[in-house]
Amino acid sequence: MNFELNENQLMIAQMVRDFAEKEIRPYMKKWDDEEYFPVETMKKMGELGLLGIFIPEEYGGSGFSYFEYATALMELGKVCGGVGLSVAAHNSLCTGHIYYHGNEEQKRKYLPKLASGEWIGAWGLTEPNTGSDAMRMKTTAVKEGNEWVINGAKNWITHGLSGDVSVVLIRTGELLDSNGITAFIIEKGTPGFSAVKIKEKLGVRASETAELIFDNVRVPEENVIGEVGAGFRQAMQILDGGRISIASLSCGIARGAYEASLKYSKEREQFGQPIAHFQAIGFKLADMATEIEAAELLTMQAAFLKNKKLPVTKAGAFAKYYSSEVAVRCGNEAVQIMGGYGYTKEYPAEKFLRDSKLMTIGEGTSEIQKLVISREILK
């Protein structure tokens, strides 16, 4: 594995850095305070190619690898975890599911709109009463002629309200049957399909979260992704790649917290010298820097395997588990280093800490990652 950033990574890193400073940083506090999802900013990122990073050019994407994708999310995470989460969910979940498992007609119809940012994508697996226990989902689809009739609800869905198209996992077979779940593409405006915004989140407040409601929603046969009953297996593969997204975003949040702490500790003086000169602070910074380096290496290792189309389940879980926990530790230490100021919204530390916590929950909790890892190493 080559540890040097390739030319595309360097280009994308600078592009995202410049964009974030101009289009995100000046507004992110307002978005966070008001829980506002900046659709217009997402569309601008689509124009830059950031909403179809690994989608081939023939489908309107940028045609890059997971290295470039991870790099973009790391840069976004350094500024705003909420915006970064939306870019991650759009790319690796909704868009990625259609790209990896959709047929040619579905790819031609949806990917150009998603990759360009003309459409925003959502992806639904979790339900109000089933999180990690996905095979107990209660939302069902029943075949009637050439249509499927869907009833139920999905919860904690990124872009559930603003998404123009959603890829949703629905039970079409018996409860607990891994071959009884099917993936459907559902467009916004379909009769009976609605959403309710989830408010008062701790962090990533610039990323929209909603509950999806299905009331006799009729979906045509051509909107089934892959084979009927193959949805659960598809979802597990999508989550393998999605965990690289969260790991990348976690690395960015952690580095953002570290860089803010480093800057503050050089400027803040106590007892006649910058607090960075005190061993207690220096050791905190050393731990943060070391753990971030390790997290980034694990993440890029997973991206390398993904690029090579090699098994990535264990590596993705390694990266997601470790990086997300590092993000929380770095956010917490950033608040501690900044002391009373770190506890206020005037300084960036508290937002890094709030945003970091979701990284240990979304797309499989830390506990689920340890379950995945233990199963892999015991095979």
mmCIF file with all atom_site columns, C-alpha atoms in Angstrom, residues 12-95:
data_model
loop_
_atom_site.group_PDB
_atom_site.id
_atom_site.type_symbol
_atom_site.label_atom_id
_atom_site.label_alt_id
_atom_site.label_comp_id
_atom_site.label_asym_id
_atom_site.label_entity_id
_atom_site.label_seq_id
_atom_site.pdbx_PDB_ins_code
_atom_site.Cartn_x
_atom_site.Cartn_y
_atom_site.Cartn_z
_atom_site.occupancy
_atom_site.B_iso_or_equiv
_atom_site.pdbx_formal_charge
_atom_site.auth_seq_id
_atom_site.auth_comp_id
_atom_site.auth_asym_id
_atom_site.auth_atom_id
_atom_site.pdbx_PDB_model_num
ATOM 1  C CA . ILE A 1 12 ? -9.812  17.026 -3.853  1.00 0.00 ? 12 ILE A CA 1
ATOM 2  C CA . ALA A 1 13 ? -8.481  17.845 -0.387  1.00 0.00 ? 13 ALA A CA 1
ATOM 3  C CA . GLN A 1 14 ? -7.656  21.399 -1.468  1.00 0.00 ? 14 GLN A CA 1
ATOM 4  C CA . MET A 1 15 ? -10.938 21.806 -3.337  1.00 0.00 ? 15 MET A CA 1
ATOM 5  C CA . VAL A 1 16 ? -13.009 20.627 -0.365  1.00 0.00 ? 16 VAL A CA 1
ATOM 6  C CA . ARG A 1 17 ? -10.921 22.736 2.024   1.00 0.00 ? 17 ARG A CA 1
ATOM 7  C CA . ASP A 1 18 ? -11.521 25.863 -0.045  1.00 0.00 ? 18 ASP A CA 1
ATOM 8  C CA . PHE A 1 19 ? -15.224 25.096 -0.470  1.00 0.00 ? 19 PHE A CA 1
ATOM 9  C CA . ALA A 1 20 ? -15.724 24.402 3.236   1.00 0.00 ? 20 ALA A CA 1
ATOM 10 C CA . GLU A 1 21 ? -14.057 27.645 4.280   1.00 0.00 ? 21 GLU A CA 1
ATOM 11 C CA . LYS A 1 22 ? -16.199 29.673 1.871   1.00 0.00 ? 22 LYS A CA 1
ATOM 12 C CA . GLU A 1 23 ? -19.537 27.851 1.825   1.00 0.00 ? 23 GLU A CA 1
ATOM 13 C CA . ILE A 1 24 ? -19.778 25.972 5.138   1.00 0.00 ? 24 ILE A CA 1
ATOM 14 C CA . ARG A 1 25 ? -17.773 27.536 7.982   1.00 0.00 ? 25 ARG A CA 1
ATOM 15 C CA . PRO A 1 26 ? -19.493 30.964 7.859   1.00 0.00 ? 26 PRO A CA 1
ATOM 16 C CA . TYR A 1 27 ? -22.948 29.379 8.186   1.00 0.00 ? 27 TYR A CA 1
ATOM 17 C CA . MET A 1 28 ? -22.440 26.189 10.162  1.00 0.00 ? 28 MET A CA 1
ATOM 18 C CA . LYS A 1 29 ? -23.283 27.696 13.577  1.00 0.00 ? 29 LYS A CA 1
ATOM 19 C CA . LYS A 1 30 ? -26.588 29.005 12.236  1.00 0.00 ? 30 LYS A CA 1
ATOM 20 C CA . TRP A 1 31 ? -27.353 25.640 10.620  1.00 0.00 ? 31 TRP A CA 1
ATOM 21 C CA . ASP A 1 32 ? -26.476 23.867 13.859  1.00 0.00 ? 32 ASP A CA 1
ATOM 22 C CA . ASP A 1 33 ? -28.568 26.195 16.025  1.00 0.00 ? 33 ASP A CA 1
ATOM 23 C CA . GLU A 1 34 ? -31.599 26.021 13.733  1.00 0.00 ? 34 GLU A CA 1
ATOM 24 C CA . GLU A 1 35 ? -31.207 22.363 12.698  1.00 0.00 ? 35 GLU A CA 1
ATOM 25 C CA . TYR A 1 36 ? -31.247 23.551 9.114   1.00 0.00 ? 36 TYR A CA 1
ATOM 26 C CA . PHE A 1 37 ? -30.330 21.181 6.292   1.00 0.00 ? 37 PHE A CA 1
ATOM 27 C CA . PRO A 1 38 ? -28.562 23.261 3.602   1.00 0.00 ? 38 PRO A CA 1
ATOM 28 C CA . VAL A 1 39 ? -29.945 21.663 0.438   1.00 0.00 ? 39 VAL A CA 1
ATOM 29 C CA . GLU A 1 40 ? -28.524 24.487 -1.672  1.00 0.00 ? 40 GLU A CA 1
ATOM 30 C CA . THR A 1 41 ? -25.025 23.779 -0.331  1.00 0.00 ? 41 THR A CA 1
ATOM 31 C CA . MET A 1 42 ? -25.455 20.082 -1.090  1.00 0.00 ? 42 MET A CA 1
ATOM 32 C CA . LYS A 1 43 ? -26.364 20.950 -4.668  1.00 0.00 ? 43 LYS A CA 1
ATOM 33 C CA . LYS A 1 44 ? -23.221 23.102 -4.969  1.00 0.00 ? 44 LYS A CA 1
ATOM 34 C CA . MET A 1 45 ? -21.198 20.104 -3.826  1.00 0.00 ? 45 MET A CA 1
ATOM 35 C CA . GLY A 1 46 ? -22.960 18.088 -6.494  1.00 0.00 ? 46 GLY A CA 1
ATOM 36 C CA . GLU A 1 47 ? -21.718 20.582 -9.079  1.00 0.00 ? 47 GLU A CA 1
ATOM 37 C CA . LEU A 1 48 ? -18.184 19.952 -7.792  1.00 0.00 ? 48 LEU A CA 1
ATOM 38 C CA . GLY A 1 49 ? -18.603 16.191 -8.197  1.00 0.00 ? 49 GLY A CA 1
ATOM 39 C CA . LEU A 1 50 ? -18.736 15.439 -4.468  1.00 0.00 ? 50 LEU A CA 1
ATOM 40 C CA . LEU A 1 51 ? -22.108 13.651 -4.580  1.00 0.00 ? 51 LEU A CA 1
ATOM 41 C CA . GLY A 1 52 ? -21.000 10.928 -6.972  1.00 0.00 ? 52 GLY A CA 1
ATOM 42 C CA . ILE A 1 53 ? -17.325 10.589 -6.113  1.00 0.00 ? 53 ILE A CA 1
ATOM 43 C CA . PHE A 1 54 ? -16.918 6.865  -6.856  1.00 0.00 ? 54 PHE A CA 1
ATOM 44 C CA . ILE A 1 55 ? -19.675 6.684  -9.482  1.00 0.00 ? 55 ILE A CA 1
ATOM 45 C CA . PRO A 1 56 ? -18.220 6.134  -12.995 1.00 0.00 ? 56 PRO A CA 1
ATOM 46 C CA . GLU A 1 57 ? -18.281 9.042  -15.417 1.00 0.00 ? 57 GLU A CA 1
ATOM 47 C CA . GLU A 1 58 ? -20.650 7.165  -17.719 1.00 0.00 ? 58 GLU A CA 1
ATOM 48 C CA . TYR A 1 59 ? -23.337 7.600  -15.045 1.00 0.00 ? 59 TYR A CA 1
ATOM 49 C CA . GLY A 1 60 ? -22.495 11.230 -14.383 1.00 0.00 ? 60 GLY A CA 1
ATOM 50 C CA . GLY A 1 61 ? -20.109 10.634 -11.501 1.00 0.00 ? 61 GLY A CA 1
ATOM 51 C CA . SER A 1 62 ? -16.523 11.701 -10.837 1.00 0.00 ? 62 SER A CA 1
ATOM 52 C CA . GLY A 1 63 ? -15.073 8.227  -11.390 1.00 0.00 ? 63 GLY A CA 1
ATOM 53 C CA . PHE A 1 64 ? -12.685 8.364  -8.437  1.00 0.00 ? 64 PHE A CA 1
ATOM 54 C CA . SER A 1 65 ? -11.760 5.661  -5.935  1.00 0.00 ? 65 SER A CA 1
ATOM 55 C CA . TYR A 1 66 ? -12.481 5.237  -2.243  1.00 0.00 ? 66 TYR A CA 1
ATOM 56 C CA . PHE A 1 67 ? -9.194  7.020  -1.486  1.00 0.00 ? 67 PHE A CA 1
ATOM 57 C CA . GLU A 1 68 ? -10.562 10.255 -2.900  1.00 0.00 ? 68 GLU A CA 1
ATOM 58 C CA . TYR A 1 69 ? -13.923 9.636  -1.267  1.00 0.00 ? 69 TYR A CA 1
ATOM 59 C CA . ALA A 1 70 ? -12.351 9.136  2.165   1.00 0.00 ? 70 ALA A CA 1
ATOM 60 C CA . THR A 1 71 ? -10.187 12.224 1.672   1.00 0.00 ? 71 THR A CA 1
ATOM 61 C CA . ALA A 1 72 ? -13.207 14.408 0.873   1.00 0.00 ? 72 ALA A CA 1
ATOM 62 C CA . LEU A 1 73 ? -15.086 13.238 3.967   1.00 0.00 ? 73 LEU A CA 1
ATOM 63 C CA . MET A 1 74 ? -12.057 13.809 6.188   1.00 0.00 ? 74 MET A CA 1
ATOM 64 C CA . GLU A 1 75 ? -11.816 17.399 4.976   1.00 0.00 ? 75 GLU A CA 1
ATOM 65 C CA . LEU A 1 76 ? -15.549 18.000 5.476   1.00 0.00 ? 76 LEU A CA 1
ATOM 66 C CA . GLY A 1 77 ? -15.426 16.478 8.952   1.00 0.00 ? 77 GLY A CA 1
ATOM 67 C CA . LYS A 1 78 ? -12.728 18.928 10.006  1.00 0.00 ? 78 LYS A CA 1
ATOM 68 C CA . VAL A 1 79 ? -15.249 21.737 9.488   1.00 0.00 ? 79 VAL A CA 1
ATOM 69 C CA . CYS A 1 80 ? -18.788 20.357 9.957   1.00 0.00 ? 80 CYS A CA 1
ATOM 70 C CA . GLY A 1 81 ? -19.744 16.809 10.866  1.00 0.00 ? 81 GLY A CA 1
ATOM 71 C CA . GLY A 1 82 ? -23.360 17.414 9.883   1.00 0.00 ? 82 GLY A CA 1
ATOM 72 C CA . VAL A 1 83 ? -22.612 18.373 6.298   1.00 0.00 ? 83 VAL A CA 1
ATOM 73 C CA . GLY A 1 84 ? -20.072 15.565 6.111   1.00 0.00 ? 84 GLY A CA 1
ATOM 74 C CA . LEU A 1 85 ? -22.651 13.041 7.284   1.00 0.00 ? 85 LEU A CA 1
ATOM 75 C CA . SER A 1 86 ? -25.097 14.118 4.580   1.00 0.00 ? 86 SER A CA 1
ATOM 76 C CA . VAL A 1 87 ? -22.450 13.726 1.878   1.00 0.00 ? 87 VAL A CA 1
ATOM 77 C CA . ALA A 1 88 ? -21.528 10.294 3.262   1.00 0.00 ? 88 ALA A CA 1
ATOM 78 C CA . ALA A 1 89 ? -25.126 9.042  3.400   1.00 0.00 ? 89 ALA A CA 1
ATOM 79 C CA . HIS A 1 90 ? -25.936 10.347 -0.070  1.00 0.00 ? 90 HIS A CA 1
ATOM 80 C CA . ASN A 1 91 ? -22.863 8.753  -1.658  1.00 0.00 ? 91 ASN A CA 1
ATOM 81 C CA . SER A 1 92 ? -22.357 5.405  0.011   1.00 0.00 ? 92 SER A CA 1
ATOM 82 C CA . LEU A 1 93 ? -25.912 4.478  0.992   1.00 0.00 ? 93 LEU A CA 1
ATOM 83 C CA . CYS A 1 94 ? -28.527 5.628  -1.523  1.00 0.00 ? 94 CYS A CA 1
ATOM 84 C CA . THR A 1 95 ? -26.343 6.288  -4.569  1.00 0.00 ? 95 THR A CA 1
#
